[in-house]
Structures are given as C-alpha cells and as structure tokens.
PDB file of C-alpha atoms in Angstrom:
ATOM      1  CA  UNK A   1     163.729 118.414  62.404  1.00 53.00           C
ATOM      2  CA  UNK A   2     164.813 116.949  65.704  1.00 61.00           C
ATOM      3  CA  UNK A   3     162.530 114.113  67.371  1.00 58.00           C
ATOM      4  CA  UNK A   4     161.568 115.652  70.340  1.00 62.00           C
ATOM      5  CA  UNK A   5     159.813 118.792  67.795  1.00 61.00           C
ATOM      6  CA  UNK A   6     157.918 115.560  65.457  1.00 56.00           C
ATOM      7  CA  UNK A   7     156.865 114.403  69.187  1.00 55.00           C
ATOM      8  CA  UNK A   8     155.584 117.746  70.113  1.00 63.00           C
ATOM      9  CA  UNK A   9     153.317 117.990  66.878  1.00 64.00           C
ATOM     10  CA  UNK A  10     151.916 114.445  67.014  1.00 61.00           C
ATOM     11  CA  UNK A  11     150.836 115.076  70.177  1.00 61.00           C
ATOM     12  CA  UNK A  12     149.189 118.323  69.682  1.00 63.00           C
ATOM     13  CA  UNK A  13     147.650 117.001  66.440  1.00 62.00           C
ATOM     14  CA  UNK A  14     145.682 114.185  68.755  1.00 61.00           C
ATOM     15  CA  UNK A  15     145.121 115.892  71.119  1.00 59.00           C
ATOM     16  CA  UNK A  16     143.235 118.085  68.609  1.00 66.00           C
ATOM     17  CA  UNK A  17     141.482 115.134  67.029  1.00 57.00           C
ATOM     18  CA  UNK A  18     140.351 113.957  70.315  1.00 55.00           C
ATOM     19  CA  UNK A  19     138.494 117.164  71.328  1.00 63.00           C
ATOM     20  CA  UNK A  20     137.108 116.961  67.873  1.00 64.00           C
ATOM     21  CA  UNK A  21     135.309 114.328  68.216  1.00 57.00           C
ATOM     22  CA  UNK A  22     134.247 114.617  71.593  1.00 55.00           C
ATOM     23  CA  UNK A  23     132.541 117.876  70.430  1.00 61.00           C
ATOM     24  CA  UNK A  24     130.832 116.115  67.898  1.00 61.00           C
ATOM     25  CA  UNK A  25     129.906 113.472  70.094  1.00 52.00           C
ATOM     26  CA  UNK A  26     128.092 115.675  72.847  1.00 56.00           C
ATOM     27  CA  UNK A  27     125.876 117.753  69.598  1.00 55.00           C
ATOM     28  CA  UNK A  28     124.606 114.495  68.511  1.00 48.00           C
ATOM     29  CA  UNK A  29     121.296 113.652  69.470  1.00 46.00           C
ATOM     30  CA  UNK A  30     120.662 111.112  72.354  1.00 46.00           C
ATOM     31  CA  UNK A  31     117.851 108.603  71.016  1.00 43.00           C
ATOM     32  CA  UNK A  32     117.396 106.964  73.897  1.00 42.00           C
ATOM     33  CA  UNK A  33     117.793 109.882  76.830  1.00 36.00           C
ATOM     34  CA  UNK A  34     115.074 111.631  78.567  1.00 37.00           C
ATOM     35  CA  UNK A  35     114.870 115.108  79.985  1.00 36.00           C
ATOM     36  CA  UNK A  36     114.927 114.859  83.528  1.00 36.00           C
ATOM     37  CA  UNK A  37     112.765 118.588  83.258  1.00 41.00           C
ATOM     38  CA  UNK A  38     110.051 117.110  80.722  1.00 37.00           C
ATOM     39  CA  UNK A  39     107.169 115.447  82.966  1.00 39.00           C
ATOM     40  CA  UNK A  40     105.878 111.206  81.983  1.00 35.00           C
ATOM     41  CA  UNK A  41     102.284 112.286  80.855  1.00 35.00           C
ATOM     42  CA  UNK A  42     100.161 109.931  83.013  1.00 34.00           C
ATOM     43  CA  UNK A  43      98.569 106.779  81.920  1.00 33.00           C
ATOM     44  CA  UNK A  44      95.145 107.020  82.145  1.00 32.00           C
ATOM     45  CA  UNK A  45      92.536 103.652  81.703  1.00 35.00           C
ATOM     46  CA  UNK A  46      88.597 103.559  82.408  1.00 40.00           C
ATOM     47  CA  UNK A  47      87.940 101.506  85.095  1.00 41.00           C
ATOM     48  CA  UNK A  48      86.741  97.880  84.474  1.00 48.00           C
ATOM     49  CA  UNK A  49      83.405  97.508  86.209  1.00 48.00           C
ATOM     50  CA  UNK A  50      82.951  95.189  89.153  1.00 56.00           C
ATOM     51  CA  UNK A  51      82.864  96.052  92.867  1.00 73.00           C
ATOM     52  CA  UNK A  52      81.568  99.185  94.106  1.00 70.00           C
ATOM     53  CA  UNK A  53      84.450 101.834  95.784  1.00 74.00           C
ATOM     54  CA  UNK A  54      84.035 102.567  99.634  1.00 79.00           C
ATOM     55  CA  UNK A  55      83.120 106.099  98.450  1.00 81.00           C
ATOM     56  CA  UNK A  56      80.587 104.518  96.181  1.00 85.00           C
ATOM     57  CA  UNK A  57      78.887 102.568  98.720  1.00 89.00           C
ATOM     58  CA  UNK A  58      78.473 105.834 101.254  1.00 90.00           C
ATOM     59  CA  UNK A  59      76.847 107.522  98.837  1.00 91.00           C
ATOM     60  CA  UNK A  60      74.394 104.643  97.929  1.00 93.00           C
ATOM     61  CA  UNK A  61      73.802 104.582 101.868  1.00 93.00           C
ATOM     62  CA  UNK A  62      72.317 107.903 101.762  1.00 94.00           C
ATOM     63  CA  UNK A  63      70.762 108.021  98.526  1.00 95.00           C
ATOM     64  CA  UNK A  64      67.255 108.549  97.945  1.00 96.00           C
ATOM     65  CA  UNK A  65      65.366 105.620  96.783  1.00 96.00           C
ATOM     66  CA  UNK A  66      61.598 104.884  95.875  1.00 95.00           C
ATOM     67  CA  UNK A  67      59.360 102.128  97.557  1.00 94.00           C
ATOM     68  CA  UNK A  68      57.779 100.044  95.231  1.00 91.00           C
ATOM     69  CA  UNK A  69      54.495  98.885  95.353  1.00 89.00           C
ATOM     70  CA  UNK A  70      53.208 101.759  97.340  1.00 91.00           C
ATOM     71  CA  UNK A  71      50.467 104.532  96.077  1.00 91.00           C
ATOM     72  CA  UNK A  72      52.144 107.489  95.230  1.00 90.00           C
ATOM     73  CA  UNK A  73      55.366 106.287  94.605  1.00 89.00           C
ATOM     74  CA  UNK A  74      56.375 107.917  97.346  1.00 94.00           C
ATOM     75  CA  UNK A  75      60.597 108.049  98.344  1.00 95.00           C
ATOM     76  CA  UNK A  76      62.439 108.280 101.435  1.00 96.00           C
ATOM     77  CA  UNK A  77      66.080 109.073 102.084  1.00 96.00           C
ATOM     78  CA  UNK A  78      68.424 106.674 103.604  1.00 96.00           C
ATOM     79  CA  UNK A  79      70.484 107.314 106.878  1.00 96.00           C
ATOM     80  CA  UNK A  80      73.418 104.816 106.824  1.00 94.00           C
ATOM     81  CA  UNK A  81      72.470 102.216 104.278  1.00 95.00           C
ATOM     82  CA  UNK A  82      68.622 102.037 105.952  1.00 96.00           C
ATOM     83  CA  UNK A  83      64.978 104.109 106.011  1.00 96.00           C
ATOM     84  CA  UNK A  84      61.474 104.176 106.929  1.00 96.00           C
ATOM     85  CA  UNK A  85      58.641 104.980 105.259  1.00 95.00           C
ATOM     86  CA  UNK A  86      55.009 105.505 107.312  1.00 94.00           C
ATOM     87  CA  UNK A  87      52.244 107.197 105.589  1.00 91.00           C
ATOM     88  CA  UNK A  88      48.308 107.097 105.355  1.00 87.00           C
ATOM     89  CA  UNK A  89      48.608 103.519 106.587  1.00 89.00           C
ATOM     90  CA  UNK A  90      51.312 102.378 104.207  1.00 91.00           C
ATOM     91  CA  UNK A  91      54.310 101.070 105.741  1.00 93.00           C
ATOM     92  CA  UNK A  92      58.023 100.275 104.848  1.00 95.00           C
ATOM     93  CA  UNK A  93      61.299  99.501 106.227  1.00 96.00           C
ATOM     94  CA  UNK A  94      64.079 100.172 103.293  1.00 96.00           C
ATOM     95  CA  UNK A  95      67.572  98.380 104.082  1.00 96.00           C
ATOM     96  CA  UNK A  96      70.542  98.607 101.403  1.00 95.00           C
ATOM     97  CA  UNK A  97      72.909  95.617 101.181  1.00 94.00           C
ATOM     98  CA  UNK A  98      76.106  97.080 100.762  1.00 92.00           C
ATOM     99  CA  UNK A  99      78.243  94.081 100.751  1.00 92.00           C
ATOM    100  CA  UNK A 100      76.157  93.277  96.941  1.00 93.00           C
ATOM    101  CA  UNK A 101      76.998  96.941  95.389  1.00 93.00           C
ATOM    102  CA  UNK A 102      78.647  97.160  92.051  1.00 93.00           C
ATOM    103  CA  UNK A 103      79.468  99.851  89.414  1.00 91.00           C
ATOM    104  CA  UNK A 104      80.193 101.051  85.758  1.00 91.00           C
ATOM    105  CA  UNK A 105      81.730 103.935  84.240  1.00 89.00           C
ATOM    106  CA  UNK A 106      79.646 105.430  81.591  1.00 88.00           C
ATOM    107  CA  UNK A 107      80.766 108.634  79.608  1.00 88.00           C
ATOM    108  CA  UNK A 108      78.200 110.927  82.133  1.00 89.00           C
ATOM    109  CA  UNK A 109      79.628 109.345  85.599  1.00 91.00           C
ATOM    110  CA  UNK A 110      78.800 106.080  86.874  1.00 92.00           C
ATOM    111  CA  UNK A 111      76.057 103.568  86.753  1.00 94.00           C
ATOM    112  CA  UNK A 112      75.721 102.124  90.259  1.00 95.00           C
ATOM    113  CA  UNK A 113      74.024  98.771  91.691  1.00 95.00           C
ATOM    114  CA  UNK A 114      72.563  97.524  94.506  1.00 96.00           C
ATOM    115  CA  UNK A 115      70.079  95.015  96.327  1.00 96.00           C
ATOM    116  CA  UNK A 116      67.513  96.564  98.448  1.00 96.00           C
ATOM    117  CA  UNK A 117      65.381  94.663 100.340  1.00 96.00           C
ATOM    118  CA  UNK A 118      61.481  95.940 101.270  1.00 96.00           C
ATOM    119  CA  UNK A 119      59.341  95.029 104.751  1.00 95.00           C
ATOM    120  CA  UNK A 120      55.778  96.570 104.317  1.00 92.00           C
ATOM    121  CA  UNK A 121      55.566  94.597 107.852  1.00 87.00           C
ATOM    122  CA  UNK A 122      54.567  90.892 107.131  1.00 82.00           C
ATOM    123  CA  UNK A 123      57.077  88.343 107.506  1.00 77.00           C
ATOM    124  CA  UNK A 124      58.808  88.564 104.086  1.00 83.00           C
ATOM    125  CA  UNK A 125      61.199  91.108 102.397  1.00 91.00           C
ATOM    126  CA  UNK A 126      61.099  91.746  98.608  1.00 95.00           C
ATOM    127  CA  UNK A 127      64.432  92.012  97.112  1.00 96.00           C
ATOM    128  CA  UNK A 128      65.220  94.697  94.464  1.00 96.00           C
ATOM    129  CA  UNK A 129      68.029  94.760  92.310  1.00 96.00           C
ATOM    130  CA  UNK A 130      68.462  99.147  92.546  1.00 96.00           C
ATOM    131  CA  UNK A 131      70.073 101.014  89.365  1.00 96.00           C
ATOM    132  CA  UNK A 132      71.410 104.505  90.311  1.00 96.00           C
ATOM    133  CA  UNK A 133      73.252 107.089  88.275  1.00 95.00           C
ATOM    134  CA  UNK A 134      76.470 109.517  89.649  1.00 94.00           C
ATOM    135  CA  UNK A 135      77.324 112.296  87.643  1.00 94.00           C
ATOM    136  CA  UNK A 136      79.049 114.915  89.456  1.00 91.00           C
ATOM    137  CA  UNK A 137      79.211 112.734  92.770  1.00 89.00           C
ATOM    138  CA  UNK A 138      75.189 113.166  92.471  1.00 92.00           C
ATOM    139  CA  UNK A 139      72.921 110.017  93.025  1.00 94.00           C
ATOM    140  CA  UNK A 140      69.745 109.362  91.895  1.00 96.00           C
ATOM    141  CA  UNK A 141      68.136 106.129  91.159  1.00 96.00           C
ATOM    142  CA  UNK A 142      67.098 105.259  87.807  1.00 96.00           C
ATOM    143  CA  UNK A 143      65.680 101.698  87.810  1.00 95.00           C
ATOM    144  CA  UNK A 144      64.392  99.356  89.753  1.00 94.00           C
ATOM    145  CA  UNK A 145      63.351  95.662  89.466  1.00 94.00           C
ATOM    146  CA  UNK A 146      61.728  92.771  91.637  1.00 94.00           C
ATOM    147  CA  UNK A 147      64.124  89.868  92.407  1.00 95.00           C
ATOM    148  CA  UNK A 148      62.013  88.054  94.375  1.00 93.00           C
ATOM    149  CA  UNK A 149      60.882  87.388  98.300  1.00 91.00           C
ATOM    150  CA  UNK A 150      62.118  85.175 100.809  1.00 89.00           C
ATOM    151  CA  UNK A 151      65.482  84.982  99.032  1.00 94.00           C
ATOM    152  CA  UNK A 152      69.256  85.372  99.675  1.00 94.00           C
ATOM    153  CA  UNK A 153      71.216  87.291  97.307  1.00 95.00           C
ATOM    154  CA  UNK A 154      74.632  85.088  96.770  1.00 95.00           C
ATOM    155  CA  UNK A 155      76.428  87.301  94.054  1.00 95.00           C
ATOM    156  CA  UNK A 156      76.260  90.192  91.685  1.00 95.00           C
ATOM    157  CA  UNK A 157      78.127  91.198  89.071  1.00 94.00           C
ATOM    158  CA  UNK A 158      78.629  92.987  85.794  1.00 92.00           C
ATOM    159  CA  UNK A 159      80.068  92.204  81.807  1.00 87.00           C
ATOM    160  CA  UNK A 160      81.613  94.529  79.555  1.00 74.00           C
ATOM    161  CA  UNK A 161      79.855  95.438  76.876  1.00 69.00           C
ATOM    162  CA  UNK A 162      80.641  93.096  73.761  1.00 60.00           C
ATOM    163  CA  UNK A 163      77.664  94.080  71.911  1.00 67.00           C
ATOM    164  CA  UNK A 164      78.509  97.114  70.737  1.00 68.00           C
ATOM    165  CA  UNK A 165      75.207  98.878  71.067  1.00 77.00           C
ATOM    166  CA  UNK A 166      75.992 100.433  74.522  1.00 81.00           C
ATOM    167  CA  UNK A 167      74.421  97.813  76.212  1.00 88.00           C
ATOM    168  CA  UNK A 168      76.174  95.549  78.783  1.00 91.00           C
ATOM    169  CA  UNK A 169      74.658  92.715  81.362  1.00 92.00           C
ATOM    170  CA  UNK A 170      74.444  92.532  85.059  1.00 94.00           C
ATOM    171  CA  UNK A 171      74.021  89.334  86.679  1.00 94.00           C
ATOM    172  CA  UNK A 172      72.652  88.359  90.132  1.00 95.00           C
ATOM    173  CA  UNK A 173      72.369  84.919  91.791  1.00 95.00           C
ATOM    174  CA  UNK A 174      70.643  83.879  94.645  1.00 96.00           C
ATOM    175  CA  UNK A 175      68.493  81.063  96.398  1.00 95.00           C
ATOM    176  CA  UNK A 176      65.174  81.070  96.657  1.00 94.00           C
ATOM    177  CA  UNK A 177      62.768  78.275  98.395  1.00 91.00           C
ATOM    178  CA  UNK A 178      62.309  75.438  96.712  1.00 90.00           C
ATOM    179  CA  UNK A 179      58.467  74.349  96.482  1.00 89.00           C
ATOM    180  CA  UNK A 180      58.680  71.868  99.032  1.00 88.00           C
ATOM    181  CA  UNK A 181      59.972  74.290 101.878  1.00 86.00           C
ATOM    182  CA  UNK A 182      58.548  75.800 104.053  1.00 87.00           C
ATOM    183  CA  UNK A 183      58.384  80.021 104.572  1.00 83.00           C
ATOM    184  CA  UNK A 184      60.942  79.349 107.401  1.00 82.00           C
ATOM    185  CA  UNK A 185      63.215  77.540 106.140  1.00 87.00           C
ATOM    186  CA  UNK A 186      66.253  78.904 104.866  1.00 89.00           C
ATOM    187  CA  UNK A 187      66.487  79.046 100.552  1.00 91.00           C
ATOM    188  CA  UNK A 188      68.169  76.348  98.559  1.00 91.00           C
ATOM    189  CA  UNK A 189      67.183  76.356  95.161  1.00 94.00           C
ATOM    190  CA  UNK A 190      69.696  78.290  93.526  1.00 95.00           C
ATOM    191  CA  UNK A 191      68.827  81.370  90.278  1.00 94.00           C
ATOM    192  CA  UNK A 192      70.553  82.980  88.440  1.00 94.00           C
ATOM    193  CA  UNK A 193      69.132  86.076  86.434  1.00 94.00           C
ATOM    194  CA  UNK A 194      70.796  88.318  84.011  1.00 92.00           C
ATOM    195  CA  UNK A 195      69.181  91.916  82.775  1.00 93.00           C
ATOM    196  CA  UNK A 196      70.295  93.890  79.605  1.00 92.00           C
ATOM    197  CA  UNK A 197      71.090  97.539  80.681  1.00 93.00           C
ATOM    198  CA  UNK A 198      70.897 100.240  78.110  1.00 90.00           C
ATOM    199  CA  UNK A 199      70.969 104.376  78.726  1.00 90.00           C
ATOM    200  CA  UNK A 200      70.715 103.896  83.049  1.00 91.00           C
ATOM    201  CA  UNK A 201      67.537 101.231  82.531  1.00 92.00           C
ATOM    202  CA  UNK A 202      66.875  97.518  82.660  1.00 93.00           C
ATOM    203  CA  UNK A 203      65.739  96.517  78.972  1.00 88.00           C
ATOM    204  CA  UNK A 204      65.665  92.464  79.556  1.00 78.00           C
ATOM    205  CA  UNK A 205      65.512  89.498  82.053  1.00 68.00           C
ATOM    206  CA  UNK A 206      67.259  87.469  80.429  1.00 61.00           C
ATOM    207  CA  UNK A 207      67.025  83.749  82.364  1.00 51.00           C
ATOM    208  CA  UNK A 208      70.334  81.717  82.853  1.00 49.00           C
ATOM    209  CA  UNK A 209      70.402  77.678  82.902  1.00 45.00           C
TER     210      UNK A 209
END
C-alpha cells in the first residue's frame, strides 16, 4: 500500500474522530449556561420601615382624621395636609406634619405615622403622634395619642420587630419647655418617648432615659 493511500486514511480517520467528539461535546449539558428565552424570576424583599413614600404622604394629606378632645368625636377631612373643624361652639384647626411621616408594611397593607398638631384657638397646639392603616391604597386612622403642647417634634422613627409577638416600637423625640421657661419661649428640654404597637394600636409608652 503506497504512502499517499496510508495518508488518505489517517486523515479521514481524524477527521472522523474530530466530528465525533464535537458531537458529543454540543449534547452535553451546559452547567453553567442560561437560556436567553427563560425569564430571571424577580427578587422580591418587604420593605424595611422608615420614611414615609411621596405617595404615602399625599394620601395622609387627605385622610380623614378625628379631633381629640372634642364632644362627639367628631372628624374632618384634610385638604392638602390641613382642616378645620367649627361646630356648636367647638373649634379646631387640624395641620399634618408631613416632613415627620413614617411607615410599615404589615401583611394587610401598611401601617402609617404621623404628627398632627391641634389649635382649639388658644395659644398652644397639642401634638399627636397619628396611626393610620392602608390596605388597598385606603386610609383610615386607627390610633391616636397625646405627645404633648408647646413642643417641637425633632424625629420619628420605627424598629423592626425583634420580639416576635407582632409587635414592633415607634419612637419620637422632641423638646418640650423646660419648667423655668416661659410659654414663649422656644422648647429645650429634650424627650424621647417610645410606644409598643400591636394589630394597628398603641399598647405602651414606654419612657426612654
């Protein structure tokens, strides 16, 4: 058999080999490709509480809140963050302060916060700290308790829940007057208070050193 036919074979016979294994190479199974047709589910996480969204805060500016300390417990609704109340001589001027508005996802919606302050037309406004519940981009306040009068409001915030029995803690700080000042001066004694919130309700005050 001449050299040029032995040639001829070998080179047939890897050429063969070659296609073999390319063949086998191309059925296996890539481990580490992805099918540019098969869509990344999304990554979803609950949000961490802390300040309220801009769409949060609208809504809070038109909710519909009550006015303590008035017969009847009469409500009003607000018109961009602010409301009136004048019946059978009982006065009120409602203002929200947006700027101290915070919120929590709960498993219905969202448990919303806020400072509203109260004028029944003296000199001084009472300070609430407001709990409101969204479900279904609904509002509708739940809570409500007395911070104080003649204060500012310097922060608010909220902790996760750590105790494991749904409840979790919201915190607000602000100055009040101290006892030697007077009604106009401006507050410099500074508090902190923290209240336990369980099922869209204040269940504590709990004071903070």
């Amino acid at each position: 058999m001449s050299r040029t036919i032995l040639l001829t074979i070998f080179g047939l016979l890897l050429v063969i080999v070659v296609i073999t294994l390319y063949s086998r190479l191309q059925g296996a199974p890539q481990k580490n490709a992805i099918a540019l047709d098969t869509p990344t589910p999304p990554q979803t996480q609950a949000r961490e509480p802390g300040n309220a969204s801009g769409s949060a805060v609208s809504k809070l500016q038109d909710a519909t809140v009550g006015i303590p300390q008035t017969p009847g417990d009469p409500k009003i609704r607000l018109t961009n963050g602010s409301g009136e109340y004048n019946q059978d001589g009982y006065k009120a001027f409602v203002s929200l302060l947006p700027e101290y508005s915070v919120d929590r996802q709960t498993a219905e919606g969202y448990d919303l916060f806020s400072v509203i302050s109260v004028n029944y037309g003296g000199s001084g406004n009472f300070m609430y700290l407001t709990l409101f519940q969204d479900v279904a981009d609904v509002v509708s306040e739940k809570d409500s308790v007395l911070l104080g009068s003649q204060i500012r409001v310097t922060g608010l915030t909220i902790q996760k829940d750590a105790s494991g029995k749904g409840e979790y803690l919201v915190i607000v700080s602000f100055n009040e007057l101290g006892p030697n000042q007077a009604m106009s001066e401006t507050p410099k004694v500074s508090v902190t208070k923290t209240f336990t919130v369980k099922k869209h309700a204040f269940i504590s005050l709990k004071p903070t050193p």
